[in-house]
Coordinates of C-alpha atoms in Angstrom, one line a residue:
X20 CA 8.4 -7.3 -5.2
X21 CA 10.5 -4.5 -6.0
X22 CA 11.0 -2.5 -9.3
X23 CA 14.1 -2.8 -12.0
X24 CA 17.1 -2.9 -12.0
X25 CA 17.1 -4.2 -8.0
X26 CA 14.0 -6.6 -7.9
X27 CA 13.3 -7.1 -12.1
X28 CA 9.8 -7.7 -10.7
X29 CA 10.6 -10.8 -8.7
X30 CA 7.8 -12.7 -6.0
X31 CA 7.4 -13.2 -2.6
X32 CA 7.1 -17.1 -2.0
X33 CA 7.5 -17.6 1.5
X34 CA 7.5 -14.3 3.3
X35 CA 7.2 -13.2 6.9
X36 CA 6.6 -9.4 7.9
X37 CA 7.8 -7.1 10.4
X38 CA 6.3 -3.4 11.0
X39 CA 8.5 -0.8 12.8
X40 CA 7.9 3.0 13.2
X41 CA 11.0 5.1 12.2
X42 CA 12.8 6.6 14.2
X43 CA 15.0 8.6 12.5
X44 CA 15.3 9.3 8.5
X45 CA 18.3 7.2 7.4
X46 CA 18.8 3.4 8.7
X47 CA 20.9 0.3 7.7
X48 CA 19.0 -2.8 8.0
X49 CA 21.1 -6.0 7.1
X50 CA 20.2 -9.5 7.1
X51 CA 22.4 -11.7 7.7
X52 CA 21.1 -15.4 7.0
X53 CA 22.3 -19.0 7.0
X54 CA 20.8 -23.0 6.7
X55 CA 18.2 -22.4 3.7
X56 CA 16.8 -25.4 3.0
X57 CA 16.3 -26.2 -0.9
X58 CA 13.5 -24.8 -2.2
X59 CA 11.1 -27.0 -3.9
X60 CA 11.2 -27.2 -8.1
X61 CA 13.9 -25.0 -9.3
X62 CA 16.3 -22.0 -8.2
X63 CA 18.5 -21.9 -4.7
X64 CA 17.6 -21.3 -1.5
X65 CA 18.6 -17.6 0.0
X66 CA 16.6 -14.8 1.1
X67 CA 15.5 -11.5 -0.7
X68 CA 14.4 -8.5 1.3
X69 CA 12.1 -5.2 1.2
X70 CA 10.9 -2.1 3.2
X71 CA 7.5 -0.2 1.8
X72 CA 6.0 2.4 2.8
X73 CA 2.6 1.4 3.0
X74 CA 0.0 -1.3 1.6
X75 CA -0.4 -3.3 -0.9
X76 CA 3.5 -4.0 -1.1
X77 CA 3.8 -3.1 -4.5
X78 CA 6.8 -1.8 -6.4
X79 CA 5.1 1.5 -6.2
X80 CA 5.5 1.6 -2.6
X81 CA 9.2 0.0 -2.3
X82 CA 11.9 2.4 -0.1
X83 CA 14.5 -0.1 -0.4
X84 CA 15.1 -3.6 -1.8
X85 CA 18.0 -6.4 -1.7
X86 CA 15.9 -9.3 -4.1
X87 CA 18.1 -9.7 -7.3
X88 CA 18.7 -13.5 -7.7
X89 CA 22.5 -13.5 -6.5
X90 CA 21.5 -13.3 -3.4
X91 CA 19.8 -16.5 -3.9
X92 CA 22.4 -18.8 -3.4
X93 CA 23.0 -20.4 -0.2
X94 CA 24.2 -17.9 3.4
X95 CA 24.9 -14.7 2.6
X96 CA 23.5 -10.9 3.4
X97 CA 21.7 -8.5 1.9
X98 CA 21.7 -5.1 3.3
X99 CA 19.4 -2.0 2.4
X100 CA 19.9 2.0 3.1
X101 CA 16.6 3.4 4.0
X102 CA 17.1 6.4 3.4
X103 CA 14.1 9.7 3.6
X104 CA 12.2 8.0 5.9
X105 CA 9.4 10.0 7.6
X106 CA 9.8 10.0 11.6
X107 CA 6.6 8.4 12.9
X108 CA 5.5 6.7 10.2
X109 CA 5.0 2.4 9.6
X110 CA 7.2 0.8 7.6
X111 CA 6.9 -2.8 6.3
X112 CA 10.0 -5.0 6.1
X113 CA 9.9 -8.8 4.5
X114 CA 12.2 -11.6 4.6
X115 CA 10.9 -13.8 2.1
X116 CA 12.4 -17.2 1.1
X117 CA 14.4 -17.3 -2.3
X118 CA 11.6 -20.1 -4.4
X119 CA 10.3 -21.0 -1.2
X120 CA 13.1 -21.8 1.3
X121 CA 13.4 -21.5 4.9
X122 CA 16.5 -20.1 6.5
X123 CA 17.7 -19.0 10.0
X124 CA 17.9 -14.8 9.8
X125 CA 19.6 -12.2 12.3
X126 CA 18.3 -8.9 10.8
X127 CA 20.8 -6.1 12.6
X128 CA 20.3 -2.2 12.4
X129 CA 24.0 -0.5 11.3
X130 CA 24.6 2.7 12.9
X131 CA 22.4 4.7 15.0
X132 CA 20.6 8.2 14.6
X133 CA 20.0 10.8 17.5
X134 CA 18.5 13.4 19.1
X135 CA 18.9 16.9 19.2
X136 CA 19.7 17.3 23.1
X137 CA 19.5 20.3 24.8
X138 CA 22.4 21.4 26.9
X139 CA 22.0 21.6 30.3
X140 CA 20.1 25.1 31.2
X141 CA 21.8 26.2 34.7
X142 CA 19.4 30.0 35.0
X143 CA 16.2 30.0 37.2
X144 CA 12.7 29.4 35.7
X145 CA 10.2 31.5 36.7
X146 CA 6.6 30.9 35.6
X147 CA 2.5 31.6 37.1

């Protein structure tokens, strides 16, 4: 999913997908997530997450990752800075199951980004 030393090249086994358009260059996303069932065979249950930029989801194409194994055990969080990201453009986000196993998420944005306001303009406007 993800290059070294975050993802040591580890697999999706149970992923769902979520597209967003950024809004702003730098964003929090954290997922907070509890109940994982046991995943069949061996390793814990948990949840590893990644945002690309594009398809295939390849290493290549990670912005951020959470997927090293500690966060494969049981509730917990993983939280990624996207950081550089290109107003406008599709991003790809997965949750994916630690060995297969199901959990209940709540995936929060931290902090906000704005926009450039202008002030209020209090001359006349004359035009054609």
């Amino acid at each position: 999913m993800c290059p070294p030393p975050e993802g040591n090249f580890t697999t999706s086994n149970n992923p769902t997908w979520f597209a967003f358009i950024a809004w702003c260059e730098n964003l929090t996303l954290q997922v907070t997530y509890t109940s994982c069932t046991n995943p069949p065979g061996p390793g814990n249950g948990g949840v590893q997450a990644a945002v690309y930029s594009g398809c295939p989801a390849s290493a290549g194409n990670a912005v951020a990752c959470d997927t090293d194994t500690g966060g494969c055990n049981g509730d917990g969080v993983r939280v990624m800075n996207l950081t550089g990201l290109n107003v406008g453009q599709t991003y790809y986000f997965l949750v994916d199951g630690c060995s297969g196993s199901a959990c209940h998420i709540k995936i929060d944005v931290i902090g906000s980004c704005s926009q450039n306001c202008i002030s209020n303009w209090f001359g006349d406007i004359d035009g054609p």
